[in-house]
PDB file of C-alpha atoms in Angstrom:
ATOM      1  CA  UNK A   1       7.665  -2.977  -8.044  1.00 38.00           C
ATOM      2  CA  UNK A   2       6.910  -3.091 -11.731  1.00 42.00           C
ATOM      3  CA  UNK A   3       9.493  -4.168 -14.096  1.00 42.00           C
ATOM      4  CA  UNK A   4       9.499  -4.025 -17.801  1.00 43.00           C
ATOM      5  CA  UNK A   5      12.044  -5.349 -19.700  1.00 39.00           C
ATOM      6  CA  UNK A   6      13.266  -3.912 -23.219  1.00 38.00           C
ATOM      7  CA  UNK A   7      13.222  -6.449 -25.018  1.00 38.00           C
ATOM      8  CA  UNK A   8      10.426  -3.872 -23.035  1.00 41.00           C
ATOM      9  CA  UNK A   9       9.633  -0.789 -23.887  1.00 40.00           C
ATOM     10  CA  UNK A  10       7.757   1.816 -24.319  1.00 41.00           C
ATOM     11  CA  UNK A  11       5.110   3.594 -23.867  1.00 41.00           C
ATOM     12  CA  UNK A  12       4.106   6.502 -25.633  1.00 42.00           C
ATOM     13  CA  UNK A  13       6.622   5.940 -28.731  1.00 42.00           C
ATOM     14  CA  UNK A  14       5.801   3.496 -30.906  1.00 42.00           C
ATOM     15  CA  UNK A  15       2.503   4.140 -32.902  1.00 42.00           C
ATOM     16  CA  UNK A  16       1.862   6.809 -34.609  1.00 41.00           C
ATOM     17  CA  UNK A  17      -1.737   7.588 -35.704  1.00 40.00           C
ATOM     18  CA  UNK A  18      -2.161   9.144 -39.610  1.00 40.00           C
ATOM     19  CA  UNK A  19      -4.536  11.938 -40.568  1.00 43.00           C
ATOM     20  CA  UNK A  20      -7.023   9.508 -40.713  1.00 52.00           C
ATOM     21  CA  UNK A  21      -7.095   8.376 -37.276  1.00 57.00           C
ATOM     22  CA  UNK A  22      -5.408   4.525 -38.576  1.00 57.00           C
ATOM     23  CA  UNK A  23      -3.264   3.358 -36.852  1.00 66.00           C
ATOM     24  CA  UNK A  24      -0.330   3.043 -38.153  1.00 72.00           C
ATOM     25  CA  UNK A  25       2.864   0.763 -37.214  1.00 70.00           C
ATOM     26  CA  UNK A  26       6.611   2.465 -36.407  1.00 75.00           C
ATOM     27  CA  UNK A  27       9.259  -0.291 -35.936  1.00 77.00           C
ATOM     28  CA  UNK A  28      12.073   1.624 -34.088  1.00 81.00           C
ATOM     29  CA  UNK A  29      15.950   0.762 -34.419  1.00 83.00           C
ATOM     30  CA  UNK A  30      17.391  -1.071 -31.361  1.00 84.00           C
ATOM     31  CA  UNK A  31      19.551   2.129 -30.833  1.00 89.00           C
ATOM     32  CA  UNK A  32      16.185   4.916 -31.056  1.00 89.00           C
ATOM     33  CA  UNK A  33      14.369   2.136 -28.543  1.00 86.00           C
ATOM     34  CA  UNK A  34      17.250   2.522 -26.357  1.00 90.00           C
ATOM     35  CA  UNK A  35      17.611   6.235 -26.489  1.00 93.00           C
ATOM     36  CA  UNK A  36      13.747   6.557 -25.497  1.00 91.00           C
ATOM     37  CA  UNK A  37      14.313   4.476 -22.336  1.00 91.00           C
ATOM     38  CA  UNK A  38      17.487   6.659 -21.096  1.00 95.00           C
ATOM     39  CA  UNK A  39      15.053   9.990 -21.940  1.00 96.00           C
ATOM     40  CA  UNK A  40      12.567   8.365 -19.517  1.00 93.00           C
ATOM     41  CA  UNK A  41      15.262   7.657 -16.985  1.00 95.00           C
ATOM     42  CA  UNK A  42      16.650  10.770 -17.209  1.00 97.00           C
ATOM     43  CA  UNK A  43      13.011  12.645 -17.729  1.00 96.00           C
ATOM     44  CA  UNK A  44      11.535  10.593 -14.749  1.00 94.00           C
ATOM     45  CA  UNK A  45      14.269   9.743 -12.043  1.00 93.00           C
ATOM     46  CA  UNK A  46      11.770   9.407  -9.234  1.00 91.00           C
ATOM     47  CA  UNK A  47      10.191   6.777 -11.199  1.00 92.00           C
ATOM     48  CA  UNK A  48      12.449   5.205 -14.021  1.00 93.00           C
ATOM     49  CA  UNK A  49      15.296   2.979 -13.602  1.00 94.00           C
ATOM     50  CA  UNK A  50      17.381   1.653 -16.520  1.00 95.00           C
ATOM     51  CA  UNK A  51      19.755  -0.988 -16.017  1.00 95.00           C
ATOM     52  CA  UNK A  52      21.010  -4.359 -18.246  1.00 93.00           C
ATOM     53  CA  UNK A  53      20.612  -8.281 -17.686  1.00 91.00           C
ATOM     54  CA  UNK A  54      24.273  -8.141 -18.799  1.00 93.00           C
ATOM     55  CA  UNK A  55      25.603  -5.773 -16.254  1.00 95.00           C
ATOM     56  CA  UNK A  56      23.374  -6.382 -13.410  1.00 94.00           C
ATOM     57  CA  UNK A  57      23.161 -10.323 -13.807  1.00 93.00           C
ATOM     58  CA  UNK A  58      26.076 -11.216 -15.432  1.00 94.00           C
ATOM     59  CA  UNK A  59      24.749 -12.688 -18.624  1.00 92.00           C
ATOM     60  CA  UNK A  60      26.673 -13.267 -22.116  1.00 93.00           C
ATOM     61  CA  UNK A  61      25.103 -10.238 -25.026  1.00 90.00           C
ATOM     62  CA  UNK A  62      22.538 -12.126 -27.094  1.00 85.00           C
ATOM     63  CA  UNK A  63      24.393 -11.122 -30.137  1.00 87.00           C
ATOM     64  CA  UNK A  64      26.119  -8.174 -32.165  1.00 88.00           C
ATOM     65  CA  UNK A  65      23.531  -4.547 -32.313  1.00 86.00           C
ATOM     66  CA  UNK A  66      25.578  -3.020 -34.953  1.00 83.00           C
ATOM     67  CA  UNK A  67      29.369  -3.208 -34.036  1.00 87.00           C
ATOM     68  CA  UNK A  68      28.743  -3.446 -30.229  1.00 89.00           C
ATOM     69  CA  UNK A  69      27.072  -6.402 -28.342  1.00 92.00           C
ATOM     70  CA  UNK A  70      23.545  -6.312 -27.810  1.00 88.00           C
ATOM     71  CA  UNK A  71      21.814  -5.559 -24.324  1.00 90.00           C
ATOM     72  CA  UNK A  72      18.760  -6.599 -22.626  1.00 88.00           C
ATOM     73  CA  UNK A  73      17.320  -3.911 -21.162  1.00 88.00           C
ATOM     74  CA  UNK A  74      15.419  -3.645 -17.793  1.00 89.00           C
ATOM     75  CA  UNK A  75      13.284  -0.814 -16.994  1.00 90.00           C
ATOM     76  CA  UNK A  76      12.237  -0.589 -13.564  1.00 89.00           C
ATOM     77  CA  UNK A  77       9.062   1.840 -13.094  1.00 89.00           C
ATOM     78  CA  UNK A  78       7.683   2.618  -9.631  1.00 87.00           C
ATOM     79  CA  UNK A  79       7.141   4.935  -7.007  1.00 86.00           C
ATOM     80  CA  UNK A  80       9.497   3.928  -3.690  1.00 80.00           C
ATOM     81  CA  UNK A  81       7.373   6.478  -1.652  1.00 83.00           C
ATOM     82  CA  UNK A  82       3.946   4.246  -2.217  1.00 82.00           C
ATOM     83  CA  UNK A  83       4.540   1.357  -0.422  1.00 75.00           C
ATOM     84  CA  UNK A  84       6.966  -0.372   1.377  1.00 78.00           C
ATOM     85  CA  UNK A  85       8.818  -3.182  -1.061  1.00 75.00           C
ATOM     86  CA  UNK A  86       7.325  -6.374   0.537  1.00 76.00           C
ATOM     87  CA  UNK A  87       3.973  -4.828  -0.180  1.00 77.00           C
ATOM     88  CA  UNK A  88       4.521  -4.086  -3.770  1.00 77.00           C
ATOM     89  CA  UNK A  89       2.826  -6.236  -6.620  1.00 78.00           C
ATOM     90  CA  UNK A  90       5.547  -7.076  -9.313  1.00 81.00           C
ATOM     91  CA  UNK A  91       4.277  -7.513 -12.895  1.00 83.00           C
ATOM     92  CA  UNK A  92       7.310  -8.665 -15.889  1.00 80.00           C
ATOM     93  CA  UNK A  93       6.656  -7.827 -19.197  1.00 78.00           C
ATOM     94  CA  UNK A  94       9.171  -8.989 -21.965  1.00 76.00           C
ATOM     95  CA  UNK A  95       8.534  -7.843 -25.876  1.00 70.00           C
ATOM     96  CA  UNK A  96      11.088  -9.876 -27.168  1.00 67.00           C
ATOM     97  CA  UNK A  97      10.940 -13.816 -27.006  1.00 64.00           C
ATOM     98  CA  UNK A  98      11.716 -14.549 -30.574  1.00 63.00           C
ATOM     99  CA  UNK A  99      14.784 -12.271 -31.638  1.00 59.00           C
ATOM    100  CA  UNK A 100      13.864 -11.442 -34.975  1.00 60.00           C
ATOM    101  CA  UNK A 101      10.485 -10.906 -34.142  1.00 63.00           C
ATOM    102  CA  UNK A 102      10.017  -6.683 -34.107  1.00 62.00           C
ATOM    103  CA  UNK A 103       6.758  -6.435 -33.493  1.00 64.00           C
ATOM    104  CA  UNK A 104       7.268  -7.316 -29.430  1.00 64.00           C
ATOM    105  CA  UNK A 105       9.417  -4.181 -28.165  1.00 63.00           C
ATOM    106  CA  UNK A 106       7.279  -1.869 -30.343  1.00 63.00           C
ATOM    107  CA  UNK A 107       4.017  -3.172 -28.937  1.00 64.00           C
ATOM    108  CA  UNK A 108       5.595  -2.740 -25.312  1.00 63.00           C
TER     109      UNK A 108
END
C-alpha cells in the first residue's frame, strides 16, 4: 500500500525542463493539480485511487479554493494483485504542511 497525499501529487507534471536542459519550476493551480490526479485515476484504474480526507474521514475543508471549499487529496497507488494487504509496505508522503507554501505539491 502506498499512499500519497495531494497536498501529494504528482509525478510527471510539475517541472518542465527549457531548451537548455535547466530546470525550470511550474507552480500549478490547486484546480490543474487536481485535474492531473483524476487523469491518473481515470488513466490508471488498476493502480490509482483518488479519494478526500474530507469525504472519507470526515474532516472540516482547510479553507475556501476559489468559491468552493478546499480538499485534501489522497492518492492511493498500488497494485492489489502483488501482495496480499498485510504484506504490503505503506510509505505517506504529504507536500503540503505549511498552506501557503507551493513549492510542496509541485515537488510531489
Amino acid at each position: 500500500l502506498l499512499t500519497l497525499t495531494i497536498s501529494v501529487i504528482i509525478l510527471h507534471i510539475f517541472f518542465s525542463v527549457t531548451a537548455e536542459a535547466s530546470p525550470k519550476v511550474q507552480y500549478y493551480s490547486y484546480d490543474e493539480i487536481v485535474t492531473e490526479i483524476r487523469k491518473l485515476e481515470q488513466e490508471y484504474p488498476h493502480l490509482v485511487e483518488v479519494s478526500d480526507a474530507q469525504s472519507k474521514y470526515g474532516l472540516p475543508s482547510p479553507g475556501k479554493c476559489g468559491h468552493d471549499p478546499c480538499k485534501q487529496w489522497i492518492v492511493r497507488i498500488t497494485n492489489e494483485k502483488t501482495l496480499p494487504d498485510k504484506q504490503r509496505p505503506e510509505v505517506f508522503f504529504s507536500g503540503e504542511l505549511h498552506g501557503n507554501e507551493r513549492i510542496g505539491p509541485s515537488t510531489l
